[in-house]
PDB file of C-alpha atoms in Angstrom:
ATOM      1  CA  MET A   1     -15.491  23.826 -49.948  1.00 59.00           C
ATOM      2  CA  VAL A   2     -14.643  25.497 -46.636  1.00 57.00           C
ATOM      3  CA  ARG A   3     -10.915  25.414 -47.434  1.00 63.00           C
ATOM      4  CA  LYS A   4     -11.589  26.960 -50.825  1.00 60.00           C
ATOM      5  CA  LEU A   5     -13.577  29.798 -49.247  1.00 54.00           C
ATOM      6  CA  ILE A   6     -10.785  30.397 -46.723  1.00 57.00           C
ATOM      7  CA  LYS A   7      -8.193  30.612 -49.523  1.00 59.00           C
ATOM      8  CA  ILE A   8     -10.362  33.060 -51.472  1.00 55.00           C
ATOM      9  CA  SER A   9     -10.845  35.177 -48.349  1.00 55.00           C
ATOM     10  CA  ILE A  10      -7.090  35.300 -47.696  1.00 57.00           C
ATOM     11  CA  ILE A  11      -6.387  36.309 -51.306  1.00 55.00           C
ATOM     12  CA  ILE A  12      -8.983  39.099 -51.074  1.00 52.00           C
ATOM     13  CA  LEU A  13      -7.533  40.370 -47.781  1.00 54.00           C
ATOM     14  CA  ILE A  14      -4.007  40.416 -49.186  1.00 54.00           C
ATOM     15  CA  SER A  15      -5.185  42.215 -52.328  1.00 53.00           C
ATOM     16  CA  VAL A  16      -7.093  44.830 -50.331  1.00 49.00           C
ATOM     17  CA  SER A  17      -4.104  45.326 -48.033  1.00 51.00           C
ATOM     18  CA  CYS A  18      -1.717  45.820 -50.945  1.00 52.00           C
ATOM     19  CA  TYR A  19      -4.147  48.155 -52.679  1.00 49.00           C
ATOM     20  CA  SER A  20      -4.532  50.236 -49.519  1.00 48.00           C
ATOM     21  CA  GLN A  21      -0.777  50.492 -49.050  1.00 48.00           C
ATOM     22  CA  ASN A  22      -0.304  51.655 -52.625  1.00 49.00           C
ATOM     23  CA  LYS A  23      -3.172  54.079 -52.320  1.00 62.00           C
ATOM     24  CA  ILE A  24      -1.814  55.903 -49.271  1.00 75.00           C
ATOM     25  CA  HIS A  25       1.828  55.972 -50.328  1.00 88.00           C
ATOM     26  CA  PHE A  26       3.234  59.443 -50.985  1.00 94.00           C
ATOM     27  CA  THR A  27       6.640  60.430 -52.341  1.00 96.00           C
ATOM     28  CA  PRO A  28       7.837  64.060 -52.162  1.00 97.00           C
ATOM     29  CA  ASN A  29       8.609  65.524 -55.573  1.00 97.00           C
ATOM     30  CA  PHE A  30      10.036  68.614 -57.237  1.00 98.00           C
ATOM     31  CA  ILE A  31       7.970  70.208 -60.004  1.00 97.00           C
ATOM     32  CA  GLU A  32       9.716  72.728 -62.263  1.00 97.00           C
ATOM     33  CA  SER A  33       7.817  75.894 -63.107  1.00 97.00           C
ATOM     34  CA  LYS A  34       8.383  78.574 -65.756  1.00 94.00           C
ATOM     35  CA  GLU A  35       6.611  81.143 -63.581  1.00 95.00           C
ATOM     36  CA  SER A  36       8.835  82.116 -60.669  1.00 96.00           C
ATOM     37  CA  THR A  37       8.155  84.335 -57.655  1.00 97.00           C
ATOM     38  CA  HIS A  38      10.427  87.144 -58.879  1.00 96.00           C
ATOM     39  CA  LYS A  39      11.852  88.435 -62.127  1.00 95.00           C
ATOM     40  CA  ILE A  40      15.414  87.144 -62.359  1.00 94.00           C
ATOM     41  CA  PRO A  41      18.146  88.865 -64.444  1.00 90.00           C
ATOM     42  CA  LYS A  42      18.698  87.089 -67.761  1.00 87.00           C
ATOM     43  CA  ASP A  43      22.349  86.303 -67.066  1.00 87.00           C
ATOM     44  CA  GLN A  44      21.456  84.038 -64.121  1.00 92.00           C
ATOM     45  CA  ASP A  45      21.451  80.286 -64.677  1.00 95.00           C
ATOM     46  CA  TYR A  46      18.805  78.806 -62.435  1.00 97.00           C
ATOM     47  CA  THR A  47      15.936  76.376 -62.057  1.00 97.00           C
ATOM     48  CA  PHE A  48      12.730  77.272 -60.265  1.00 98.00           C
ATOM     49  CA  GLY A  49      10.041  74.955 -59.044  1.00 98.00           C
ATOM     50  CA  TYR A  50       7.979  73.677 -56.141  1.00 98.00           C
ATOM     51  CA  LEU A  51       8.819  70.990 -53.631  1.00 98.00           C
ATOM     52  CA  GLU A  52       5.627  69.094 -52.851  1.00 98.00           C
ATOM     53  CA  VAL A  53       5.515  67.486 -49.405  1.00 98.00           C
ATOM     54  CA  LEU A  54       2.902  66.296 -46.946  1.00 98.00           C
ATOM     55  CA  GLU A  55       1.429  68.777 -44.518  1.00 98.00           C
ATOM     56  CA  ASN A  56       1.177  66.013 -41.912  1.00 97.00           C
ATOM     57  CA  ARG A  57       3.640  63.188 -42.537  1.00 96.00           C
ATOM     58  CA  ALA A  58       1.549  60.846 -40.426  1.00 95.00           C
ATOM     59  CA  LYS A  59      -1.234  61.105 -43.035  1.00 95.00           C
ATOM     60  CA  PRO A  60       0.114  59.928 -46.418  1.00 95.00           C
ATOM     61  CA  ASP A  61      -3.304  60.521 -47.980  1.00 94.00           C
ATOM     62  CA  GLY A  62      -3.702  63.963 -46.391  1.00 95.00           C
ATOM     63  CA  ASN A  63      -3.074  67.499 -47.598  1.00 96.00           C
ATOM     64  CA  THR A  64       0.067  68.374 -49.515  1.00 98.00           C
ATOM     65  CA  ILE A  65       1.860  71.717 -49.515  1.00 98.00           C
ATOM     66  CA  LYS A  66       4.097  73.309 -52.142  1.00 98.00           C
ATOM     67  CA  LEU A  67       7.303  75.149 -51.266  1.00 98.00           C
ATOM     68  CA  PRO A  68       8.976  77.369 -53.904  1.00 98.00           C
ATOM     69  CA  ILE A  69      12.637  76.553 -54.520  1.00 98.00           C
ATOM     70  CA  TYR A  70      15.329  78.354 -56.541  1.00 98.00           C
ATOM     71  CA  ILE A  71      18.404  76.396 -57.602  1.00 98.00           C
ATOM     72  CA  PHE A  72      21.044  78.843 -58.844  1.00 98.00           C
ATOM     73  CA  LYS A  73      23.847  77.230 -60.806  1.00 97.00           C
ATOM     74  CA  SER A  74      27.443  77.938 -59.863  1.00 97.00           C
ATOM     75  CA  ARG A  75      29.482  80.267 -62.046  1.00 96.00           C
ATOM     76  CA  SER A  76      32.347  77.773 -61.867  1.00 96.00           C
ATOM     77  CA  LYS A  77      32.958  75.342 -64.716  1.00 94.00           C
ATOM     78  CA  ASN A  78      33.816  72.733 -62.090  1.00 96.00           C
ATOM     79  CA  PRO A  79      31.579  73.509 -59.114  1.00 96.00           C
ATOM     80  CA  LYS A  80      31.994  71.639 -55.867  1.00 97.00           C
ATOM     81  CA  PRO A  81      29.353  68.954 -55.419  1.00 96.00           C
ATOM     82  CA  ASP A  82      27.990  70.182 -52.067  1.00 97.00           C
ATOM     83  CA  PRO A  83      25.534  73.076 -52.621  1.00 98.00           C
ATOM     84  CA  ILE A  84      24.521  75.735 -50.128  1.00 98.00           C
ATOM     85  CA  ILE A  85      20.924  75.775 -48.917  1.00 98.00           C
ATOM     86  CA  TYR A  86      19.803  79.154 -47.618  1.00 98.00           C
ATOM     87  CA  THR A  87      16.726  79.949 -45.570  1.00 97.00           C
ATOM     88  CA  VAL A  88      16.052  83.166 -43.680  1.00 95.00           C
ATOM     89  CA  GLY A  89      14.850  84.151 -40.235  1.00 90.00           C
ATOM     90  CA  GLY A  90      11.516  85.397 -39.078  1.00 83.00           C
ATOM     91  CA  PRO A  91       9.742  83.150 -38.499  1.00 82.00           C
ATOM     92  CA  GLY A  92       7.463  83.953 -41.387  1.00 85.00           C
ATOM     93  CA  TYR A  93       9.850  85.896 -43.605  1.00 92.00           C
ATOM     94  CA  THR A  94      10.408  84.810 -47.203  1.00 96.00           C
ATOM     95  CA  SER A  95      13.684  83.507 -48.648  1.00 97.00           C
ATOM     96  CA  MET A  96      12.551  84.263 -52.192  1.00 97.00           C
ATOM     97  CA  ARG A  97      13.450  87.967 -52.255  1.00 96.00           C
ATOM     98  CA  ALA A  98      17.144  87.100 -52.320  1.00 96.00           C
ATOM     99  CA  SER A  99      16.605  85.603 -55.785  1.00 97.00           C
ATOM    100  CA  LYS A 100      16.925  89.030 -57.434  1.00 95.00           C
ATOM    101  CA  TYR A 101      20.427  89.606 -56.076  1.00 95.00           C
ATOM    102  CA  MET A 102      22.222  86.356 -56.795  1.00 95.00           C
ATOM    103  CA  LYS A 103      24.861  87.994 -58.979  1.00 92.00           C
ATOM    104  CA  TYR A 104      26.268  89.592 -55.831  1.00 94.00           C
ATOM    105  CA  TYR A 105      26.554  86.273 -53.970  1.00 95.00           C
ATOM    106  CA  LYS A 106      30.161  85.069 -54.006  1.00 96.00           C
ATOM    107  CA  TYR A 107      29.000  81.604 -52.991  1.00 96.00           C
ATOM    108  CA  LEU A 108      28.139  80.949 -56.635  1.00 97.00           C
ATOM    109  CA  ASP A 109      31.816  81.161 -57.557  1.00 97.00           C
ATOM    110  CA  ASP A 110      32.250  77.718 -55.997  1.00 96.00           C
ATOM    111  CA  ARG A 111      28.882  75.994 -55.597  1.00 97.00           C
ATOM    112  CA  ASP A 112      25.232  75.904 -56.507  1.00 98.00           C
ATOM    113  CA  PHE A 113      23.070  78.010 -54.224  1.00 98.00           C
ATOM    114  CA  ILE A 114      19.550  76.916 -53.253  1.00 98.00           C
ATOM    115  CA  LEU A 115      16.877  79.217 -51.844  1.00 98.00           C
ATOM    116  CA  PHE A 116      14.436  77.341 -49.640  1.00 98.00           C
ATOM    117  CA  GLU A 117      11.033  78.737 -48.654  1.00 98.00           C
ATOM    118  CA  GLN A 118       9.723  77.574 -45.281  1.00 98.00           C
ATOM    119  CA  ARG A 119       6.212  76.123 -45.115  1.00 97.00           C
ATOM    120  CA  GLY A 120       3.510  78.681 -44.408  1.00 97.00           C
ATOM    121  CA  THR A 121       5.540  81.715 -45.488  1.00 97.00           C
ATOM    122  CA  GLN A 122       4.744  84.297 -48.149  1.00 96.00           C
ATOM    123  CA  TYR A 123       5.199  82.330 -51.392  1.00 97.00           C
ATOM    124  CA  ALA A 124       4.471  78.861 -50.026  1.00 98.00           C
ATOM    125  CA  LYS A 125       1.183  77.192 -50.913  1.00 97.00           C
ATOM    126  CA  PRO A 126      -0.649  77.610 -48.616  1.00 97.00           C
ATOM    127  CA  SER A 127       0.635  80.833 -47.086  1.00 97.00           C
ATOM    128  CA  LEU A 128      -0.401  81.554 -43.509  1.00 96.00           C
ATOM    129  CA  ASP A 129      -0.861  85.240 -44.251  1.00 95.00           C
ATOM    130  CA  CYS A 130      -2.785  86.972 -41.465  1.00 95.00           C
ATOM    131  CA  PRO A 131      -4.280  90.319 -42.597  1.00 95.00           C
ATOM    132  CA  GLU A 132      -6.378  90.343 -39.427  1.00 97.00           C
ATOM    133  CA  TRP A 133      -3.193  90.881 -37.397  1.00 94.00           C
ATOM    134  CA  ALA A 134      -1.911  93.580 -39.766  1.00 94.00           C
ATOM    135  CA  ASN A 135      -5.218  95.429 -39.446  1.00 95.00           C
ATOM    136  CA  ALA A 136      -4.953  95.206 -35.661  1.00 96.00           C
ATOM    137  CA  VAL A 137      -1.463  96.710 -35.769  1.00 91.00           C
ATOM    138  CA  TYR A 138      -2.737  99.559 -37.940  1.00 92.00           C
ATOM    139  CA  GLU A 139      -5.736 100.195 -35.701  1.00 92.00           C
ATOM    140  CA  SER A 140      -3.623 100.172 -32.539  1.00 89.00           C
ATOM    141  CA  ASN A 141      -1.435 102.932 -33.987  1.00 81.00           C
ATOM    142  CA  LEU A 142      -4.285 105.332 -34.730  1.00 86.00           C
ATOM    143  CA  PRO A 143      -4.071 108.516 -32.625  1.00 78.00           C
ATOM    144  CA  ASN A 144      -7.431 108.055 -30.894  1.00 86.00           C
ATOM    145  CA  PHE A 145      -7.072 104.354 -30.131  1.00 89.00           C
ATOM    146  CA  ASP A 146      -7.933 103.334 -26.570  1.00 89.00           C
ATOM    147  CA  SER A 147      -4.767 101.555 -25.359  1.00 83.00           C
ATOM    148  CA  SER A 148      -6.782  99.652 -22.733  1.00 90.00           C
ATOM    149  CA  LYS A 149      -8.257  97.629 -25.619  1.00 94.00           C
ATOM    150  CA  THR A 150      -4.873  96.572 -27.051  1.00 92.00           C
ATOM    151  CA  ASP A 151      -4.858  93.039 -25.636  1.00 93.00           C
ATOM    152  CA  SER A 152      -8.434  92.275 -26.656  1.00 96.00           C
ATOM    153  CA  LEU A 153      -7.819  93.708 -30.136  1.00 96.00           C
ATOM    154  CA  PHE A 154      -4.864  91.407 -30.816  1.00 96.00           C
ATOM    155  CA  GLN A 155      -6.502  88.403 -29.162  1.00 97.00           C
ATOM    156  CA  MET A 156      -9.495  88.792 -31.460  1.00 97.00           C
ATOM    157  CA  ALA A 157      -7.233  89.204 -34.510  1.00 97.00           C
ATOM    158  CA  ALA A 158      -5.310  86.034 -33.657  1.00 96.00           C
ATOM    159  CA  LYS A 159      -8.545  84.114 -33.069  1.00 97.00           C
ATOM    160  CA  GLN A 160     -10.072  85.267 -36.357  1.00 97.00           C
ATOM    161  CA  CYS A 161      -6.929  84.396 -38.295  1.00 97.00           C
ATOM    162  CA  ASN A 162      -6.701  80.975 -36.643  1.00 97.00           C
ATOM    163  CA  GLU A 163     -10.336  80.150 -37.356  1.00 97.00           C
ATOM    164  CA  ARG A 164     -10.154  81.278 -40.990  1.00 97.00           C
ATOM    165  CA  LEU A 165      -7.055  79.193 -41.724  1.00 97.00           C
ATOM    166  CA  ARG A 166      -8.494  76.103 -40.052  1.00 97.00           C
ATOM    167  CA  GLN A 167     -11.779  76.528 -41.945  1.00 97.00           C
ATOM    168  CA  ASN A 168      -9.705  76.459 -45.135  1.00 96.00           C
ATOM    169  CA  GLY A 169      -8.487  73.001 -44.157  1.00 96.00           C
ATOM    170  CA  ILE A 170      -5.042  74.011 -42.875  1.00 97.00           C
ATOM    171  CA  ASP A 171      -3.715  72.069 -39.880  1.00 97.00           C
ATOM    172  CA  LEU A 172      -1.677  74.673 -37.997  1.00 96.00           C
ATOM    173  CA  ASN A 173      -0.143  72.012 -35.740  1.00 97.00           C
ATOM    174  CA  TYR A 174       2.251  71.055 -38.545  1.00 97.00           C
ATOM    175  CA  TYR A 175       3.809  74.428 -39.313  1.00 97.00           C
ATOM    176  CA  THR A 176       6.706  73.949 -36.930  1.00 96.00           C
ATOM    177  CA  THR A 177      10.502  74.027 -36.854  1.00 95.00           C
ATOM    178  CA  ASN A 178      10.726  70.236 -36.829  1.00 97.00           C
ATOM    179  CA  GLN A 179       8.493  69.953 -39.887  1.00 97.00           C
ATOM    180  CA  ILE A 180      10.502  72.590 -41.762  1.00 98.00           C
ATOM    181  CA  ALA A 181      13.697  70.659 -41.052  1.00 98.00           C
ATOM    182  CA  ALA A 182      12.015  67.521 -42.414  1.00 98.00           C
ATOM    183  CA  ASP A 183      11.052  69.492 -45.551  1.00 98.00           C
ATOM    184  CA  ILE A 184      14.731  70.266 -46.163  1.00 98.00           C
ATOM    185  CA  ILE A 185      15.536  66.578 -45.811  1.00 98.00           C
ATOM    186  CA  ASP A 186      12.839  65.811 -48.390  1.00 98.00           C
ATOM    187  CA  LEU A 187      14.404  68.420 -50.677  1.00 98.00           C
ATOM    188  CA  ILE A 188      17.924  66.965 -50.576  1.00 97.00           C
ATOM    189  CA  SER A 189      16.465  63.507 -51.095  1.00 97.00           C
ATOM    190  CA  VAL A 190      14.422  64.571 -54.125  1.00 98.00           C
ATOM    191  CA  LEU A 191      17.372  66.434 -55.664  1.00 97.00           C
ATOM    192  CA  GLY A 192      19.780  63.571 -54.958  1.00 97.00           C
ATOM    193  CA  ILE A 193      22.130  65.736 -52.878  1.00 98.00           C
ATOM    194  CA  GLN A 194      24.772  63.665 -51.069  1.00 97.00           C
ATOM    195  CA  GLU A 195      26.179  66.463 -48.917  1.00 98.00           C
ATOM    196  CA  TYR A 196      25.169  70.068 -48.349  1.00 98.00           C
ATOM    197  CA  ASN A 197      26.007  73.288 -46.504  1.00 98.00           C
ATOM    198  CA  LEU A 198      23.306  75.177 -44.624  1.00 98.00           C
ATOM    199  CA  LEU A 199      23.260  78.973 -44.305  1.00 97.00           C
ATOM    200  CA  THR A 200      20.888  80.269 -41.607  1.00 97.00           C
ATOM    201  CA  MET A 201      20.189  83.427 -39.651  1.00 94.00           C
ATOM    202  CA  SER A 202      18.002  84.436 -36.701  1.00 92.00           C
ATOM    203  CA  TYR A 203      15.034  82.039 -36.408  1.00 93.00           C
ATOM    204  CA  SER A 204      16.311  79.686 -39.107  1.00 96.00           C
ATOM    205  CA  THR A 205      19.326  78.885 -36.896  1.00 96.00           C
ATOM    206  CA  LYS A 206      16.849  76.755 -34.922  1.00 96.00           C
ATOM    207  CA  ILE A 207      16.135  74.834 -38.127  1.00 97.00           C
ATOM    208  CA  GLY A 208      19.873  74.322 -38.502  1.00 97.00           C
ATOM    209  CA  GLN A 209      20.163  72.981 -34.959  1.00 97.00           C
ATOM    210  CA  VAL A 210      17.317  70.523 -35.549  1.00 97.00           C
ATOM    211  CA  LEU A 211      19.012  69.281 -38.731  1.00 98.00           C
ATOM    212  CA  ILE A 212      22.315  68.790 -36.889  1.00 97.00           C
ATOM    213  CA  ARG A 213      20.531  66.973 -34.073  1.00 97.00           C
ATOM    214  CA  ASP A 214      18.106  64.789 -36.035  1.00 98.00           C
ATOM    215  CA  TYR A 215      19.562  64.469 -39.562  1.00 98.00           C
ATOM    216  CA  PRO A 216      23.354  64.919 -39.344  1.00 97.00           C
ATOM    217  CA  ASP A 217      24.366  62.423 -42.045  1.00 96.00           C
ATOM    218  CA  LYS A 218      24.537  64.736 -45.060  1.00 97.00           C
ATOM    219  CA  VAL A 219      25.387  68.009 -43.309  1.00 98.00           C
ATOM    220  CA  ARG A 220      28.860  69.220 -44.316  1.00 97.00           C
ATOM    221  CA  SER A 221      28.647  72.593 -42.551  1.00 97.00           C
ATOM    222  CA  VAL A 222      26.139  74.928 -40.936  1.00 97.00           C
ATOM    223  CA  VAL A 223      26.499  78.694 -40.611  1.00 97.00           C
ATOM    224  CA  MET A 224      24.299  80.166 -37.874  1.00 96.00           C
ATOM    225  CA  ASP A 225      24.078  83.967 -37.799  1.00 95.00           C
ATOM    226  CA  SER A 226      22.574  85.252 -34.495  1.00 90.00           C
ATOM    227  CA  PRO A 227      21.585  81.876 -33.043  1.00 91.00           C
ATOM    228  CA  LEU A 228      19.690  81.044 -29.879  1.00 87.00           C
ATOM    229  CA  PRO A 229      19.670  77.580 -28.264  1.00 90.00           C
ATOM    230  CA  LEU A 230      16.644  75.453 -29.072  1.00 91.00           C
ATOM    231  CA  GLU A 231      15.409  75.628 -25.479  1.00 90.00           C
ATOM    232  CA  VAL A 232      15.289  79.437 -25.487  1.00 87.00           C
ATOM    233  CA  ASN A 233      11.890  81.015 -26.182  1.00 85.00           C
ATOM    234  CA  TYR A 234      12.674  84.377 -27.763  1.00 80.00           C
ATOM    235  CA  ASP A 235       9.268  85.922 -27.103  1.00 78.00           C
ATOM    236  CA  GLU A 236       9.516  85.166 -23.393  1.00 80.00           C
ATOM    237  CA  GLU A 237      13.104  86.295 -22.855  1.00 82.00           C
ATOM    238  CA  SER A 238      13.742  89.017 -25.421  1.00 79.00           C
ATOM    239  CA  VAL A 239      12.219  91.875 -23.406  1.00 78.00           C
ATOM    240  CA  LYS A 240      14.293  91.083 -20.324  1.00 83.00           C
ATOM    241  CA  ASN A 241      17.456  90.726 -22.418  1.00 83.00           C
ATOM    242  CA  LEU A 242      16.759  93.986 -24.238  1.00 83.00           C
ATOM    243  CA  LEU A 243      16.279  95.909 -20.979  1.00 82.00           C
ATOM    244  CA  GLU A 244      19.477  94.463 -19.526  1.00 89.00           C
ATOM    245  CA  SER A 245      21.419  95.345 -22.687  1.00 87.00           C
ATOM    246  CA  LEU A 246      19.945  98.838 -22.757  1.00 87.00           C
ATOM    247  CA  ASP A 247      20.759  99.422 -19.088  1.00 90.00           C
ATOM    248  CA  LYS A 248      24.350  98.289 -19.576  1.00 94.00           C
ATOM    249  CA  LEU A 249      24.799 100.425 -22.707  1.00 91.00           C
ATOM    250  CA  LEU A 250      23.504 103.585 -21.050  1.00 93.00           C
ATOM    251  CA  SER A 251      25.371 102.912 -17.799  1.00 94.00           C
ATOM    252  CA  ASP A 252      28.627 102.378 -19.695  1.00 95.00           C
ATOM    253  CA  CYS A 253      28.072 105.695 -21.469  1.00 95.00           C
ATOM    254  CA  GLU A 254      27.586 107.521 -18.167  1.00 94.00           C
ATOM    255  CA  THR A 255      30.800 106.072 -16.716  1.00 94.00           C
ATOM    256  CA  ASP A 256      32.808 106.840 -19.856  1.00 95.00           C
ATOM    257  CA  THR A 257      34.239 110.363 -19.739  1.00 94.00           C
ATOM    258  CA  ASP A 258      33.797 111.252 -23.419  1.00 95.00           C
ATOM    259  CA  CYS A 259      30.352 109.658 -23.768  1.00 96.00           C
ATOM    260  CA  GLY A 260      29.168 111.045 -20.418  1.00 94.00           C
ATOM    261  CA  ASP A 261      30.213 114.566 -21.360  1.00 94.00           C
ATOM    262  CA  ALA A 262      28.568 114.322 -24.776  1.00 95.00           C
ATOM    263  CA  PHE A 263      25.336 112.787 -23.412  1.00 95.00           C
ATOM    264  CA  PRO A 264      24.926 113.780 -19.747  1.00 95.00           C
ATOM    265  CA  ASN A 265      22.350 111.838 -17.708  1.00 94.00           C
ATOM    266  CA  ILE A 266      21.495 109.806 -20.793  1.00 94.00           C
ATOM    267  CA  LYS A 267      19.790 106.979 -18.915  1.00 93.00           C
ATOM    268  CA  SER A 268      17.259 109.130 -17.072  1.00 93.00           C
ATOM    269  CA  ARG A 269      16.674 111.344 -20.130  1.00 94.00           C
ATOM    270  CA  PHE A 270      16.100 108.337 -22.384  1.00 91.00           C
ATOM    271  CA  LEU A 271      13.617 106.726 -20.003  1.00 90.00           C
ATOM    272  CA  LYS A 272      11.772 110.022 -19.554  1.00 93.00           C
ATOM    273  CA  PHE A 273      11.608 110.377 -23.335  1.00 92.00           C
ATOM    274  CA  LEU A 274       9.996 106.939 -23.668  1.00 89.00           C
ATOM    275  CA  GLU A 275       7.528 107.759 -20.900  1.00 91.00           C
ATOM    276  CA  GLU A 276       6.640 111.106 -22.460  1.00 93.00           C
ATOM    277  CA  LYS A 277       6.085 109.516 -25.891  1.00 90.00           C
ATOM    278  CA  THR A 278       3.868 106.865 -24.334  1.00 88.00           C
ATOM    279  CA  ASN A 279       1.564 109.666 -23.190  1.00 88.00           C
ATOM    280  CA  ASN A 280       2.138 111.848 -26.248  1.00 90.00           C
ATOM    281  CA  PRO A 281       3.106 109.617 -29.223  1.00 89.00           C
ATOM    282  CA  LEU A 282       5.712 110.753 -31.717  1.00 90.00           C
ATOM    283  CA  GLU A 283       4.160 111.440 -35.135  1.00 90.00           C
ATOM    284  CA  VAL A 284       6.112 110.054 -38.078  1.00 89.00           C
ATOM    285  CA  LYS A 285       5.005 110.709 -41.656  1.00 92.00           C
ATOM    286  CA  VAL A 286       5.766 108.042 -44.253  1.00 91.00           C
ATOM    287  CA  GLU A 287       5.031 108.181 -47.971  1.00 92.00           C
ATOM    288  CA  ASN A 288       2.658 105.487 -49.167  1.00 90.00           C
ATOM    289  CA  PRO A 289       4.536 103.781 -52.061  1.00 88.00           C
ATOM    290  CA  LYS A 290       1.282 103.095 -53.925  1.00 87.00           C
ATOM    291  CA  SER A 291      -0.541 106.423 -53.589  1.00 90.00           C
ATOM    292  CA  GLY A 292       2.432 108.740 -53.037  1.00 91.00           C
ATOM    293  CA  GLU A 293       0.543 110.390 -50.172  1.00 91.00           C
ATOM    294  CA  LEU A 294       1.966 110.912 -46.696  1.00 92.00           C
ATOM    295  CA  GLU A 295       0.470 108.790 -43.952  1.00 90.00           C
ATOM    296  CA  SER A 296       0.941 109.415 -40.241  1.00 88.00           C
ATOM    297  CA  PHE A 297       2.120 106.826 -37.753  1.00 85.00           C
ATOM    298  CA  TYR A 298       2.214 107.445 -34.027  1.00 86.00           C
ATOM    299  CA  LEU A 299       4.998 105.799 -32.067  1.00 85.00           C
ATOM    300  CA  LYS A 300       4.678 105.209 -28.357  1.00 85.00           C
ATOM    301  CA  GLY A 301       7.505 104.307 -26.010  1.00 86.00           C
ATOM    302  CA  LYS A 302       7.215 100.573 -26.729  1.00 80.00           C
ATOM    303  CA  ASP A 303       7.303 101.253 -30.474  1.00 82.00           C
ATOM    304  CA  LEU A 304      10.458 103.323 -30.160  1.00 84.00           C
ATOM    305  CA  ILE A 305      12.068 100.537 -28.171  1.00 80.00           C
ATOM    306  CA  ASN A 306      11.258  98.149 -31.021  1.00 75.00           C
ATOM    307  CA  VAL A 307      12.914 100.537 -33.492  1.00 72.00           C
ATOM    308  CA  PHE A 308      15.887 100.859 -31.143  1.00 68.00           C
ATOM    309  CA  SER A 309      16.258  97.082 -30.814  1.00 67.00           C
ATOM    310  CA  SER A 310      16.143  96.620 -34.612  1.00 63.00           C
ATOM    311  CA  ALA A 311      18.819  99.203 -35.347  1.00 57.00           C
TER     312      ALA A 311
END
């Protein structure tokens, strides 16, 4: 009788174990959708859908996220088998806007071209949109804003955004470069891609470096436009690099005869201009695309430097 009970117990344990394993198993999948993020010209041959992956890969029964994907078919009758996967910089910018301009992309003459949306960005589900931060930016640019409150304003905006997203069940710890790279690996696995080319720029070059480092097997080539090494923190080093570049540019102008004659004392005049605009911001009027009315923005020295660095 005891042996019989032991056998029954073992059978139950094995059954429960198998059931649990099946229950928590998750396989990434691609779901086609007739409703895309943008209106695509009729002459484009493409497939649109969502890649569904785990938010946290350590929790197979946890939240899933959906990443919009465009697969544009090559114009060639005999396209090469290795497609191009394109994802943009940012971080936080969307890759989906390029979908409207595919007819201008020469890549399609040879291969399929895939637009990949990074987790958390504009058209991903969920999107980590942060209107609290946008409102803080707007408020900080108002003419009567007390600049001594800038840090506290943005700290509060970041805190409010963080709390709201977490209350909605989003685990912000898993919206990282490494996880995005793993999403791309899930994509090529789901689509059955044997070899691919990666096109990256700015922030997404870090994604490319992670893929080369951690998942090199199916990478045929990687294009990195404006890359930084993985160990470089842009936010910590960009200001110093910008000031050094600016100093060299202005110094070179002063030592060059033609430039120096055309722009005498340019370094001191430029720095004085930034200082003056910090105390007396430059008013710029921009037409609101929705209302058609002009709205005023006030640019301080730091804002003008940002415009200068983006030129």
